[in-house]
GROMACS .gro file of C-alpha atoms in nm:
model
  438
    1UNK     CA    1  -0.862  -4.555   2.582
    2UNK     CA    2  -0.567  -4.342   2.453
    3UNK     CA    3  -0.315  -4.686   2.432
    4UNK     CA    4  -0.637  -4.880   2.227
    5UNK     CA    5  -0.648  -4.622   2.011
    6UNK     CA    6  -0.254  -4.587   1.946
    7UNK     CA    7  -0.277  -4.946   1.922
    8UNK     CA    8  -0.547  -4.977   1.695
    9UNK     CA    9  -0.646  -4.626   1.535
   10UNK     CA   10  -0.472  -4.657   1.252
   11UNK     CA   11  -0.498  -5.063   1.179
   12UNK     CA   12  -0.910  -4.997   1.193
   13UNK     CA   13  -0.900  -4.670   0.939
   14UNK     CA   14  -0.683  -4.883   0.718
   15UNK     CA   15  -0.911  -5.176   0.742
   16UNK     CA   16  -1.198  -4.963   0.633
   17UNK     CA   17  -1.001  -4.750   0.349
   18UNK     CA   18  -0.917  -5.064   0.204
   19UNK     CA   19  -1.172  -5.335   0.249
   20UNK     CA   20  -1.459  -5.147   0.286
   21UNK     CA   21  -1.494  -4.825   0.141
   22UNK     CA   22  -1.276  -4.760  -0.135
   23UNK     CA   23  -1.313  -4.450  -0.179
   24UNK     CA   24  -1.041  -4.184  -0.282
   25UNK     CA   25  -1.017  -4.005   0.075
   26UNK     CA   26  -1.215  -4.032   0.399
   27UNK     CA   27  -1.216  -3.915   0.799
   28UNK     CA   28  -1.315  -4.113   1.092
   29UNK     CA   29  -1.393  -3.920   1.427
   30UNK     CA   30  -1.518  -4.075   1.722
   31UNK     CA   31  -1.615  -3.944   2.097
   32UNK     CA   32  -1.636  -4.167   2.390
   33UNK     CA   33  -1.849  -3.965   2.651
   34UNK     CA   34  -1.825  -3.626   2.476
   35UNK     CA   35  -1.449  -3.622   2.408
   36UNK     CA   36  -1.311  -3.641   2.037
   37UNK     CA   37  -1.043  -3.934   2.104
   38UNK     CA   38  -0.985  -4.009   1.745
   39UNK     CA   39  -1.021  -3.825   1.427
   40UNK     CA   40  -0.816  -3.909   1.120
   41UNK     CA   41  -0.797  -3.881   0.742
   42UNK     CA   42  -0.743  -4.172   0.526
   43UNK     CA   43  -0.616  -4.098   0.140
   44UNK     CA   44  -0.659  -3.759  -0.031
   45UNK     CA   45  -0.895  -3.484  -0.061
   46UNK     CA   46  -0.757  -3.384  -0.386
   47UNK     CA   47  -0.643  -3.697  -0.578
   48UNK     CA   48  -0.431  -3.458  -0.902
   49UNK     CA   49  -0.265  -3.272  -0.638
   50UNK     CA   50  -0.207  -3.538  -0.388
   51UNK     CA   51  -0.397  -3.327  -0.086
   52UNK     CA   52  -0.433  -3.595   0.194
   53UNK     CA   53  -0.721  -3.611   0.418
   54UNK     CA   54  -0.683  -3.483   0.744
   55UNK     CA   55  -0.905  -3.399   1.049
   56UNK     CA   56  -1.011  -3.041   0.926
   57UNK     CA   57  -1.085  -3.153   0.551
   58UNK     CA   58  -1.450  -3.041   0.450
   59UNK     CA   59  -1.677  -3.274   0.274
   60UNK     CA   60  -2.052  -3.286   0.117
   61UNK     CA   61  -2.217  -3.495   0.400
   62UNK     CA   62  -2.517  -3.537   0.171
   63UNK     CA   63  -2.851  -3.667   0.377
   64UNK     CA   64  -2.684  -3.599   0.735
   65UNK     CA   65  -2.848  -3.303   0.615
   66UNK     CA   66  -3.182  -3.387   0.736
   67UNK     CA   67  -3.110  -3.433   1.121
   68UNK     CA   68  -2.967  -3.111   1.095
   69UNK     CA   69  -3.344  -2.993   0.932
   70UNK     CA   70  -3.480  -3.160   1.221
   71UNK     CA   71  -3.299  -2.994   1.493
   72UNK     CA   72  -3.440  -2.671   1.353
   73UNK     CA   73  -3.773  -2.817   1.361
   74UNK     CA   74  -3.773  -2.912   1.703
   75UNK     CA   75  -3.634  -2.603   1.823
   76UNK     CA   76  -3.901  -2.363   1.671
   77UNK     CA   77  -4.153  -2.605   1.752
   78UNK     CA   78  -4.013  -2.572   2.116
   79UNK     CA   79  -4.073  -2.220   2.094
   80UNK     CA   80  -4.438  -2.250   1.972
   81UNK     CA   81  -4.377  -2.132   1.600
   82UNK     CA   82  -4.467  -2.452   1.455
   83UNK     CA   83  -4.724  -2.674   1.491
   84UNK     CA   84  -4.637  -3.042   1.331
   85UNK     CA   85  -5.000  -3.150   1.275
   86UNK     CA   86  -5.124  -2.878   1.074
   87UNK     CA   87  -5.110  -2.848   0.705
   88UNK     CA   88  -4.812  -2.705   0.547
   89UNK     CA   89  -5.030  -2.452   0.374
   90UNK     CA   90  -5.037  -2.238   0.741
   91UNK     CA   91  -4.662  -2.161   0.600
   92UNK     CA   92  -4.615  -2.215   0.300
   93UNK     CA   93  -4.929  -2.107   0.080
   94UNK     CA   94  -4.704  -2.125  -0.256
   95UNK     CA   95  -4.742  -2.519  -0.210
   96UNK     CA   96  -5.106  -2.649  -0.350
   97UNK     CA   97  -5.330  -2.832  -0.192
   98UNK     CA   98  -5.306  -3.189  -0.258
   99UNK     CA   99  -5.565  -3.446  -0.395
  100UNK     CA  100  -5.487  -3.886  -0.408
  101UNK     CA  101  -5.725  -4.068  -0.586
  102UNK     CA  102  -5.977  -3.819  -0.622
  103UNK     CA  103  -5.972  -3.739  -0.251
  104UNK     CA  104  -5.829  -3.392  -0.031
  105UNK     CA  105  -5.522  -3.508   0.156
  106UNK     CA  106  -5.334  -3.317   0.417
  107UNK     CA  107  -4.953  -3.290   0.437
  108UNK     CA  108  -4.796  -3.205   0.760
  109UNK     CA  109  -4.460  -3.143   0.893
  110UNK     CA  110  -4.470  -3.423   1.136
  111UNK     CA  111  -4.500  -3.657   0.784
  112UNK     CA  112  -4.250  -3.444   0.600
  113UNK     CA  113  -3.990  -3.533   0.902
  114UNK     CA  114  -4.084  -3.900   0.911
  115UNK     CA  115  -4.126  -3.913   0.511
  116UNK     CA  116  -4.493  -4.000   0.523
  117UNK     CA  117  -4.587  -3.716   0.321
  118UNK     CA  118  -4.645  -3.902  -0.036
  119UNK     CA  119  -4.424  -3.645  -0.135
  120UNK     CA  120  -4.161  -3.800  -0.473
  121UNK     CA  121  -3.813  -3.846  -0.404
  122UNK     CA  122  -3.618  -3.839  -0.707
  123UNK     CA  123  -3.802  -4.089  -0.947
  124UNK     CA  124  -4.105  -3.898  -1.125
  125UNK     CA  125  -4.288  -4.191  -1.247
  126UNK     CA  126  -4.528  -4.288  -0.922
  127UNK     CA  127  -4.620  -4.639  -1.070
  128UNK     CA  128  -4.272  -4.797  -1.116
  129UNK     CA  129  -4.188  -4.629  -0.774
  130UNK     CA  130  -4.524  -4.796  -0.603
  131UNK     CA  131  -4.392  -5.142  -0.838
  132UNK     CA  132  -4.045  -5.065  -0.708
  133UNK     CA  133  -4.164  -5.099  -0.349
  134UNK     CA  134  -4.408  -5.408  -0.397
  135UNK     CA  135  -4.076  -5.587  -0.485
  136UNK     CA  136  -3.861  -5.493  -0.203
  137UNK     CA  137  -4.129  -5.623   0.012
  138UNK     CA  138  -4.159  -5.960  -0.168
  139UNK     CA  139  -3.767  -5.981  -0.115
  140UNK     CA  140  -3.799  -5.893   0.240
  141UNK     CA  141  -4.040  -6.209   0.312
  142UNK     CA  142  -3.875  -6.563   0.354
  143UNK     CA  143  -3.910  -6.789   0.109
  144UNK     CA  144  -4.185  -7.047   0.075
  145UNK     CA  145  -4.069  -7.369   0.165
  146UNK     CA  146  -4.229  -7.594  -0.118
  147UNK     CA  147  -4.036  -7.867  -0.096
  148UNK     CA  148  -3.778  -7.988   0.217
  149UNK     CA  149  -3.468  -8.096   0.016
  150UNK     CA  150  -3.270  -7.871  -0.159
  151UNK     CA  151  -2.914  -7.765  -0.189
  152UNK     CA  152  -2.750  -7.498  -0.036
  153UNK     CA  153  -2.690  -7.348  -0.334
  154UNK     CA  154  -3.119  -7.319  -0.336
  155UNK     CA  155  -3.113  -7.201  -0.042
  156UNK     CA  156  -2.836  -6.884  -0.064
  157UNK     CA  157  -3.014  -6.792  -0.392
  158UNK     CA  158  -3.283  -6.555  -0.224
  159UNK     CA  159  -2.986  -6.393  -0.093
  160UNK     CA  160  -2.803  -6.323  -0.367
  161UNK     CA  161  -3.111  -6.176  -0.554
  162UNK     CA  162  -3.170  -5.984  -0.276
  163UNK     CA  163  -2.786  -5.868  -0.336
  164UNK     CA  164  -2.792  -5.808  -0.665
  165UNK     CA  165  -3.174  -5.589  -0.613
  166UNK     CA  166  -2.985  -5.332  -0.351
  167UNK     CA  167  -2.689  -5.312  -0.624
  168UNK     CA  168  -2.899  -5.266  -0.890
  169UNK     CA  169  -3.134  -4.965  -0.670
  170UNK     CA  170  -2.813  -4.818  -0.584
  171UNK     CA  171  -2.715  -4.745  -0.929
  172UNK     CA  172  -3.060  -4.652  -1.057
  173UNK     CA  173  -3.038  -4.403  -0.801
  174UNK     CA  174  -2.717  -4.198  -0.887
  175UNK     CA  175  -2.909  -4.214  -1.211
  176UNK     CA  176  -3.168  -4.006  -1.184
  177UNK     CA  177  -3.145  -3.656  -1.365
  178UNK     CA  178  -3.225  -3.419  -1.079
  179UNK     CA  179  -2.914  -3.552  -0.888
  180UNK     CA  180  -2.715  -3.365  -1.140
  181UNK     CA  181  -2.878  -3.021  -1.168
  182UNK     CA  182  -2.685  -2.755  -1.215
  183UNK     CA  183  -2.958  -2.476  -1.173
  184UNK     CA  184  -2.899  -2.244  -0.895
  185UNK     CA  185  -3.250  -2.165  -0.703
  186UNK     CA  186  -3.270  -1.810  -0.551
  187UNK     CA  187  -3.445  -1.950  -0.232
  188UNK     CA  188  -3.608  -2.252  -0.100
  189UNK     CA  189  -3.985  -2.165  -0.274
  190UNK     CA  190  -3.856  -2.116  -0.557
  191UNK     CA  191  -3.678  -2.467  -0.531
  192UNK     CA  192  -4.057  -2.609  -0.474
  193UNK     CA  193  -4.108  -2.517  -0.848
  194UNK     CA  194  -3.914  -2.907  -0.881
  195UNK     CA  195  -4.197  -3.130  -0.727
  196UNK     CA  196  -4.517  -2.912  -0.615
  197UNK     CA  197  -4.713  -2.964  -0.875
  198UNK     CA  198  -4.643  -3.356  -0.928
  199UNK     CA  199  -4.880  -3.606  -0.806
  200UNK     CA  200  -4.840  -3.750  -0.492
  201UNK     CA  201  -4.689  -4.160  -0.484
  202UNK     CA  202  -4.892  -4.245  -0.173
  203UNK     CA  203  -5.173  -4.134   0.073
  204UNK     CA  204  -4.996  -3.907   0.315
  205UNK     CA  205  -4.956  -4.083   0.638
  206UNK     CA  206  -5.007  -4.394   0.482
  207UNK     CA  207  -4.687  -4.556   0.341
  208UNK     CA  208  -4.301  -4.467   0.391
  209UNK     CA  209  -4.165  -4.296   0.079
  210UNK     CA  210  -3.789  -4.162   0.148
  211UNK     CA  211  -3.743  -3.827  -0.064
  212UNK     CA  212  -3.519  -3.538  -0.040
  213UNK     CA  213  -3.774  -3.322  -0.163
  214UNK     CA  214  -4.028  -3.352   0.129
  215UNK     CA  215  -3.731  -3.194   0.322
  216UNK     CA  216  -3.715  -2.908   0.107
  217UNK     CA  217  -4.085  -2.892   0.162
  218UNK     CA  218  -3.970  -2.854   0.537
  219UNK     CA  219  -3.699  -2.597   0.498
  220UNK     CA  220  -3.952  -2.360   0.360
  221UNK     CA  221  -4.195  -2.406   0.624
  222UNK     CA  222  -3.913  -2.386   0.884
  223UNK     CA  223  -3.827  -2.056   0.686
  224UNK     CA  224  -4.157  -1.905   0.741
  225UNK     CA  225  -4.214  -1.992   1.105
  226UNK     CA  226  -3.837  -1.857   1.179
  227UNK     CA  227  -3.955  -1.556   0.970
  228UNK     CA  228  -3.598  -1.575   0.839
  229UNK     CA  229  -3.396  -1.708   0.545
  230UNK     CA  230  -3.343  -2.092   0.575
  231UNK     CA  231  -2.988  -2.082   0.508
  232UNK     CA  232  -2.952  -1.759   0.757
  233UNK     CA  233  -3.131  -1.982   1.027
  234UNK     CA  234  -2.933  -2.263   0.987
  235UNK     CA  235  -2.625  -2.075   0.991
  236UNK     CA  236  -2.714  -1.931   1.340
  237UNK     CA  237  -2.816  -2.287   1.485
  238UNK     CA  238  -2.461  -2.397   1.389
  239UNK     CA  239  -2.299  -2.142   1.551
  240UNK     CA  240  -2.515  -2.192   1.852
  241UNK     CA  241  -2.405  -2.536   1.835
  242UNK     CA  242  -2.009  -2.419   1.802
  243UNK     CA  243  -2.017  -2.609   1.430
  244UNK     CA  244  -1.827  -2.343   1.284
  245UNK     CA  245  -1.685  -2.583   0.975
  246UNK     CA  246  -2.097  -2.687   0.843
  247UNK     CA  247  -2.223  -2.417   0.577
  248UNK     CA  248  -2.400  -2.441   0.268
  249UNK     CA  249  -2.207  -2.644  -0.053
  250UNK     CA  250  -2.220  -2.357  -0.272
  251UNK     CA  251  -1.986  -2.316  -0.537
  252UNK     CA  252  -1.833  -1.987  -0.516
  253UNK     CA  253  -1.687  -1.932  -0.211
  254UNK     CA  254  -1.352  -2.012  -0.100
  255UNK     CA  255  -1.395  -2.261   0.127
  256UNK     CA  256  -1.062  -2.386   0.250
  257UNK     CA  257  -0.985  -2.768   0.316
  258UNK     CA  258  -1.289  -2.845   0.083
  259UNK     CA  259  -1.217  -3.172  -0.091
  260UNK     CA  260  -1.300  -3.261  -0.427
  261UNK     CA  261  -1.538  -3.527  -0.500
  262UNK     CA  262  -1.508  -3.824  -0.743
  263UNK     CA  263  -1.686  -4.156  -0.872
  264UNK     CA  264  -1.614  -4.486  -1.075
  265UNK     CA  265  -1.723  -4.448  -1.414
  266UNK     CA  266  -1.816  -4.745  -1.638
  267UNK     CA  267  -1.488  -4.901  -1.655
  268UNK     CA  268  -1.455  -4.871  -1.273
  269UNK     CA  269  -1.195  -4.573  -1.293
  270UNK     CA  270  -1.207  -4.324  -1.023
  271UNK     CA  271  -1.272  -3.987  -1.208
  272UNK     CA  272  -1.394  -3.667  -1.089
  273UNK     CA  273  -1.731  -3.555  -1.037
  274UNK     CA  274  -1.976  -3.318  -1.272
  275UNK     CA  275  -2.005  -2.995  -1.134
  276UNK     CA  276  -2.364  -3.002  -0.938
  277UNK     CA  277  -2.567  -2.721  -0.801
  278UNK     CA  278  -2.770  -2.822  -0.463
  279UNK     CA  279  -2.950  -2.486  -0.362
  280UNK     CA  280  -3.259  -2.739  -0.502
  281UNK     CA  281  -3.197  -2.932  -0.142
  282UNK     CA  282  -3.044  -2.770   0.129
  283UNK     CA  283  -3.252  -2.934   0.408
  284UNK     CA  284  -3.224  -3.274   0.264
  285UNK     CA  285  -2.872  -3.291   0.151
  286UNK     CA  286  -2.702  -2.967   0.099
  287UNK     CA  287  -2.420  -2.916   0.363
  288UNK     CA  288  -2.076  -2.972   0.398
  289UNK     CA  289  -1.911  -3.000   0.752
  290UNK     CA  290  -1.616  -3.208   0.897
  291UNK     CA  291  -1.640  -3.451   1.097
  292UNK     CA  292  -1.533  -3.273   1.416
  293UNK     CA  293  -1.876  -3.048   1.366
  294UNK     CA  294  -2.065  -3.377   1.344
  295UNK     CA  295  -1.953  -3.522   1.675
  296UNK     CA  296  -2.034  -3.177   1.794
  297UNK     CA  297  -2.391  -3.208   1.649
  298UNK     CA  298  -2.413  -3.592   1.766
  299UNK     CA  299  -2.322  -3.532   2.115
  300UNK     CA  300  -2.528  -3.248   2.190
  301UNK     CA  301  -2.837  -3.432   2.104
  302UNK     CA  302  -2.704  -3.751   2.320
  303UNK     CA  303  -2.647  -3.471   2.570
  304UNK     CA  304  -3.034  -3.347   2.580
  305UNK     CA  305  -3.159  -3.696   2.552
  306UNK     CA  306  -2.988  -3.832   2.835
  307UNK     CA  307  -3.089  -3.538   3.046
  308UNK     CA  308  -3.446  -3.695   3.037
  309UNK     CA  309  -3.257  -4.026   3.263
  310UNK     CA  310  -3.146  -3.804   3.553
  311UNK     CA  311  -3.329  -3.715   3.801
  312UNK     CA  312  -3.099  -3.442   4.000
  313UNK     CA  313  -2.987  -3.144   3.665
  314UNK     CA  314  -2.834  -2.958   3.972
  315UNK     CA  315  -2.501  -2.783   3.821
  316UNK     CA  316  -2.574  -2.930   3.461
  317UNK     CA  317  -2.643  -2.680   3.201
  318UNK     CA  318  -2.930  -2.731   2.974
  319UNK     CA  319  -2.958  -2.960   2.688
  320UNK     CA  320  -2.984  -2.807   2.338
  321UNK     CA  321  -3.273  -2.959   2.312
  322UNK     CA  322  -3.550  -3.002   2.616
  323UNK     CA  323  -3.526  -3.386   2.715
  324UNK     CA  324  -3.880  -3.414   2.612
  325UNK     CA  325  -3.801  -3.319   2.283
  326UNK     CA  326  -3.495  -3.502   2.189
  327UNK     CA  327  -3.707  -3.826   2.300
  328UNK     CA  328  -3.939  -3.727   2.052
  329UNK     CA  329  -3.712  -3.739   1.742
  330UNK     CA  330  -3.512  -4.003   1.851
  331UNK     CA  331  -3.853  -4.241   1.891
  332UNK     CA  332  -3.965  -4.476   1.563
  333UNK     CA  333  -4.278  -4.425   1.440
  334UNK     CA  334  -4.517  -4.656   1.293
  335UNK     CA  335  -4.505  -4.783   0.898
  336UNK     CA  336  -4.175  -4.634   0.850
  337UNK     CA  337  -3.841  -4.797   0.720
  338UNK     CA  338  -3.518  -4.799   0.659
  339UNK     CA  339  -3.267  -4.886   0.395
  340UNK     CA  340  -2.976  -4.920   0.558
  341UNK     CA  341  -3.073  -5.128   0.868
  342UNK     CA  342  -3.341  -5.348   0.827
  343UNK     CA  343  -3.399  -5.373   1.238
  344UNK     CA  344  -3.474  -5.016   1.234
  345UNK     CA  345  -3.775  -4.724   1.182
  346UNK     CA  346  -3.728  -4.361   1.079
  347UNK     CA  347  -3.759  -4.159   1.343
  348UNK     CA  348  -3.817  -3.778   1.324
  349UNK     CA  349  -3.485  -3.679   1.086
  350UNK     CA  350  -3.281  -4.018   1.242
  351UNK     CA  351  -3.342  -4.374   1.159
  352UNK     CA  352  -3.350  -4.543   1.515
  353UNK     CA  353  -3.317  -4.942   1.640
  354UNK     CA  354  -3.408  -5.043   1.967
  355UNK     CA  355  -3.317  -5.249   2.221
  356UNK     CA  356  -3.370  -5.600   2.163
  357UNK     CA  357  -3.361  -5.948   2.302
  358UNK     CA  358  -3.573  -6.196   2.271
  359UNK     CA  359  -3.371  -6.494   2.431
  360UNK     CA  360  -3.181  -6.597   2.646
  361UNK     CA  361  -2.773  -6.605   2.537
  362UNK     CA  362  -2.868  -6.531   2.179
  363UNK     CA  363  -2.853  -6.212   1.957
  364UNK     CA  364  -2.867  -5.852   2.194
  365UNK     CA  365  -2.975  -5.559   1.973
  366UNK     CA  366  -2.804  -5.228   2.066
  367UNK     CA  367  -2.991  -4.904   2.086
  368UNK     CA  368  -2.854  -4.731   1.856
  369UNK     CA  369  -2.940  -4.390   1.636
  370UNK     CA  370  -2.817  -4.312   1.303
  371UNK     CA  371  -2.810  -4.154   0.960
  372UNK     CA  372  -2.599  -4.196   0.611
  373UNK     CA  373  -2.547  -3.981   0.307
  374UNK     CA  374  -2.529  -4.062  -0.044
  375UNK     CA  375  -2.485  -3.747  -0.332
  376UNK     CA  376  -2.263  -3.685  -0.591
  377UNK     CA  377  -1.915  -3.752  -0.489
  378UNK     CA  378  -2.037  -3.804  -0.077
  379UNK     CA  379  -2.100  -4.062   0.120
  380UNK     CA  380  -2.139  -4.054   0.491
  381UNK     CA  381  -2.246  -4.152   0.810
  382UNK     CA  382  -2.319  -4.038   1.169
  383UNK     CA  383  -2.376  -4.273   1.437
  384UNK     CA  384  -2.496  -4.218   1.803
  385UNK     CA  385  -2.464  -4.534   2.025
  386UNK     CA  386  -2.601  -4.500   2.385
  387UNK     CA  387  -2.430  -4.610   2.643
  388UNK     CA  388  -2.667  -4.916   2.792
  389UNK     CA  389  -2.838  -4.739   3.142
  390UNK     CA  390  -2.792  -5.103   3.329
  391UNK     CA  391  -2.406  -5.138   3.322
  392UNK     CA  392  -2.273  -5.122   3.659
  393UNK     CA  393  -2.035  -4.841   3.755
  394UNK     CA  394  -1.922  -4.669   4.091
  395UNK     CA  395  -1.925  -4.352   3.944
  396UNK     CA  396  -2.211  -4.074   3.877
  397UNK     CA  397  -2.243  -4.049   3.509
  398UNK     CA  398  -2.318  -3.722   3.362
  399UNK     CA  399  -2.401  -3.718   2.963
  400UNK     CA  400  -2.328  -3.738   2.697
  401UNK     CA  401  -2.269  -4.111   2.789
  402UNK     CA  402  -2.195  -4.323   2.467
  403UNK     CA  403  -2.023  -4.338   2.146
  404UNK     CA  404  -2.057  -4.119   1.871
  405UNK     CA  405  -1.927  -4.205   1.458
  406UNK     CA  406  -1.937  -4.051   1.208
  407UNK     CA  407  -1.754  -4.113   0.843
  408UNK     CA  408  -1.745  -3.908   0.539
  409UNK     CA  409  -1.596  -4.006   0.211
  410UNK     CA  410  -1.525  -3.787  -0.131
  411UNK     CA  411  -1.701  -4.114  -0.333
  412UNK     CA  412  -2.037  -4.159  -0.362
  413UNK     CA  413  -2.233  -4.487  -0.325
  414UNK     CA  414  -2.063  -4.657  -0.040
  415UNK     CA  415  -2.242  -4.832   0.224
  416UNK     CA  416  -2.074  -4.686   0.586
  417UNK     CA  417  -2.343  -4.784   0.829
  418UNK     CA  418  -2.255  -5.110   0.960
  419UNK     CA  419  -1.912  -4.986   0.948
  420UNK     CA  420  -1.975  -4.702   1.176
  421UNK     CA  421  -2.163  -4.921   1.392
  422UNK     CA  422  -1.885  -5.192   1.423
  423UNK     CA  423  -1.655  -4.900   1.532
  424UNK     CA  424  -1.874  -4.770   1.787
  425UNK     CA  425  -1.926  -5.109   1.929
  426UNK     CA  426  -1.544  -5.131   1.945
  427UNK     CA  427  -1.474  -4.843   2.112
  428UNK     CA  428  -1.782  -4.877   2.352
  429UNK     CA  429  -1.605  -5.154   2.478
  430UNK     CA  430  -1.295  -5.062   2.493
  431UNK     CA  431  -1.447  -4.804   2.737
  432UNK     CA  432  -1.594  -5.058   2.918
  433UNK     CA  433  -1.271  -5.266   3.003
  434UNK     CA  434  -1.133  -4.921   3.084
  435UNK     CA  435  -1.358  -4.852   3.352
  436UNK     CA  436  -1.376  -5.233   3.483
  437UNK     CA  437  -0.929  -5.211   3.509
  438UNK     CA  438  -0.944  -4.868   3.668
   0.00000   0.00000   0.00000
């Protein structure tokens, strides 16, 4: 593993800085069975005073955010101090009760972690985001085929439309107002003040809506059951996880190796970012970290899941999570979605594909978990590839078995999914033809 990655480490991150990100700076890590064997930083942190990247540079990682949330979640509800199925009023009184079309709807955190709730993301106006999602099913169906001849061009035109739709949504996006606030919020209720009192978009439980806000829905609920601050409780989960470079993004502290954070403006010209205040979303995208914290974070959760596989724990300490548990978040549930791979649901906090084939020597579908990030001057990824139960070995495999990525970038609105996965596949087997030399 060490000679691929000598050979290769820095061809890949070049490959990506270049080709397919972009972006002023950005750093790679990736773990092969629980060990870091490669993090690097690509480009600079600070473009005006030429601060390069490096392992240790501290970034926004935007929605990564929310698994984070969701590991909070499942450890109080581990502990009995939160039930998912009842209404979020049990904890959080300051948030009304909710009507849709007339009717009394209940919001729970099970929906908030799955985004279920109804609850708006950033767009305010419910009917163009209801119109919004009619058309991005139409683009997802195949083409009626009215007439058999036709030329290729014909043909790759869906394609391209459906191209030019995710372009288009991408940049609506970064428009939205609320991205850009600049209010600082005392404390997570207050930060409800934003949404409570807007109508819901759709039936809770009924349709998947995506929205940051639902998560800060959840970080005040998690705040009451912890009976402790949100930030305070999050702070103490990282430190029980030994992330001791994730904290808040607030603006005043010294933070060192923070980078600074940039976008293209209309003429394409990398310039720096607006200064942005995100105390109105810590749950859902309000952390910084590095990406040695987020292998940390991505292998302790392989960890606990893979501790459900084994039959003798003798000698293993226990997983952060109870196996049970980490099954539970990791597992798709029904009439969810998700944007950046269309083979996969939304789990609880993680967007998860499963294994898949459906025949022989064609197309075998990974298991895979993952989630990206997309703010103001962030984009990011973290990836958690399995390693598959059925390969043969001759030793006894103790977790965390598999491949962890993760990518973070000081430019926002870059695609890093299928460029995490592609890594992770390329590591996972190089591992492989490791083990078969050995």
């Amino acid at each position: 593993m060490l000679k691929f990655i000598e050979q290769n480490g820095l061809q890949i991150s070049q490959i990506i800085f270049q080709d397919e990100v972009g972006a002023p700076g950005m750093v790679i890590g990736v773990s092969v069975d629980g060990s870091h064997v490669w993090c690097e930083g690509v480009g600079y942190a600070d473009l005006e005073n030429r601060v390069p990247c490096g392992p240790d540079t501290v970034m926004r990682i935007a929605s990564i955010s929310k698994p984070l949330t969701a590991a909070a979640v499942a450890r109080l509800w581990e502990e009995g101090k939160i039930d998912l199925d009842a209404p979020v009023q049990k904890y959080v009184p300051e948030f009304p009760q909710k009507e849709f079309e007339g009717e009394n709807v209940t919001i729970t955190p099970r929906m908030l972690l799955s985004h279920l709730s109804g609850i708006r993301h950033y767009e305010k106006d419910a009917k163009k985001v209801r119109e919004d999602k009619e058309k991005a099913k139409r683009l997802l169906k195949p083409p009626e085929k009215k007439e058999e001849k036709g030329s290729a061009e014909n043909k790759e035109k869906p394609k391209a439309e459906d191209n030019s739709a995710k372009s288009k949504k991408k940049k609506k996006e970064f428009e939205q107002e609320e991205y850009y606030l600049k209010d600082n919020f005392e404390n997570v209720i207050q930060a409800l003040d934003l949404f409570k009192d807007d109508p819901l978009i759709f039936k809770p439980g009924s349709t998947f809506l995506y929205s940051t806000h639902a998560f800060t829905l959840l970080s005040a609920v998690v705040e009451r059951a912890a009976n402790q601050r949100f930030l305070d409780h999050m702070m103490k989960m990282f430190r029980e996880l030994g992330m001791l470079n994730t904290l808040p993004d607030e603006n005043d502290p010294i933070i060192y190796n923070r980078s600074r954070f940039y976008h293209l403006n209309k003429k394409g010209r990398v310039v720096n970012c607006p200064y942005v205040d995100n105390s109105y979303k810590w749950a859902g995208g309000g952390f910084l970290s590095t990406v040695s914290d987020l292998l940390v974070f991505g292998n302790a959760l392989l960890y606990s899941y893979q501790m459900a596989e084994l039959k003798n724990t003798d000698g293993l300490l226990p997983g952060f999570l109870k196996p049970h548990t980490a099954k539970a978040i990791w597992a798709p549930v029904d009439k969810t979605e998700a944007s950046w791979d269309k083979d996969g649901l939304y789990a609880q906090g993680w967007l998860v594909v499963e294994k898949q084939q459906k025949y022989g020597q064609c197309r075998n579908r990974r298991h895979y978990v993952s989630h990206t990030g997309g703010a103001v001057g962030a984009s990011s990824v973290l990836l958690v590839l399995p390693r598959e139960s059925e390969q043969p070995t001759n030793q006894k495999l103790l977790p965390p078995q598999g491949v962890v990525v993760t990518i973070i970038t000081n430019m926002q609105s870059v695609g890093l999914n299928t460029t995490a996965l592609k890594i992770a596949q390329t590591f996972d087997k190089a591992r492989d033809e490791d083990i078969a030399s050995a």
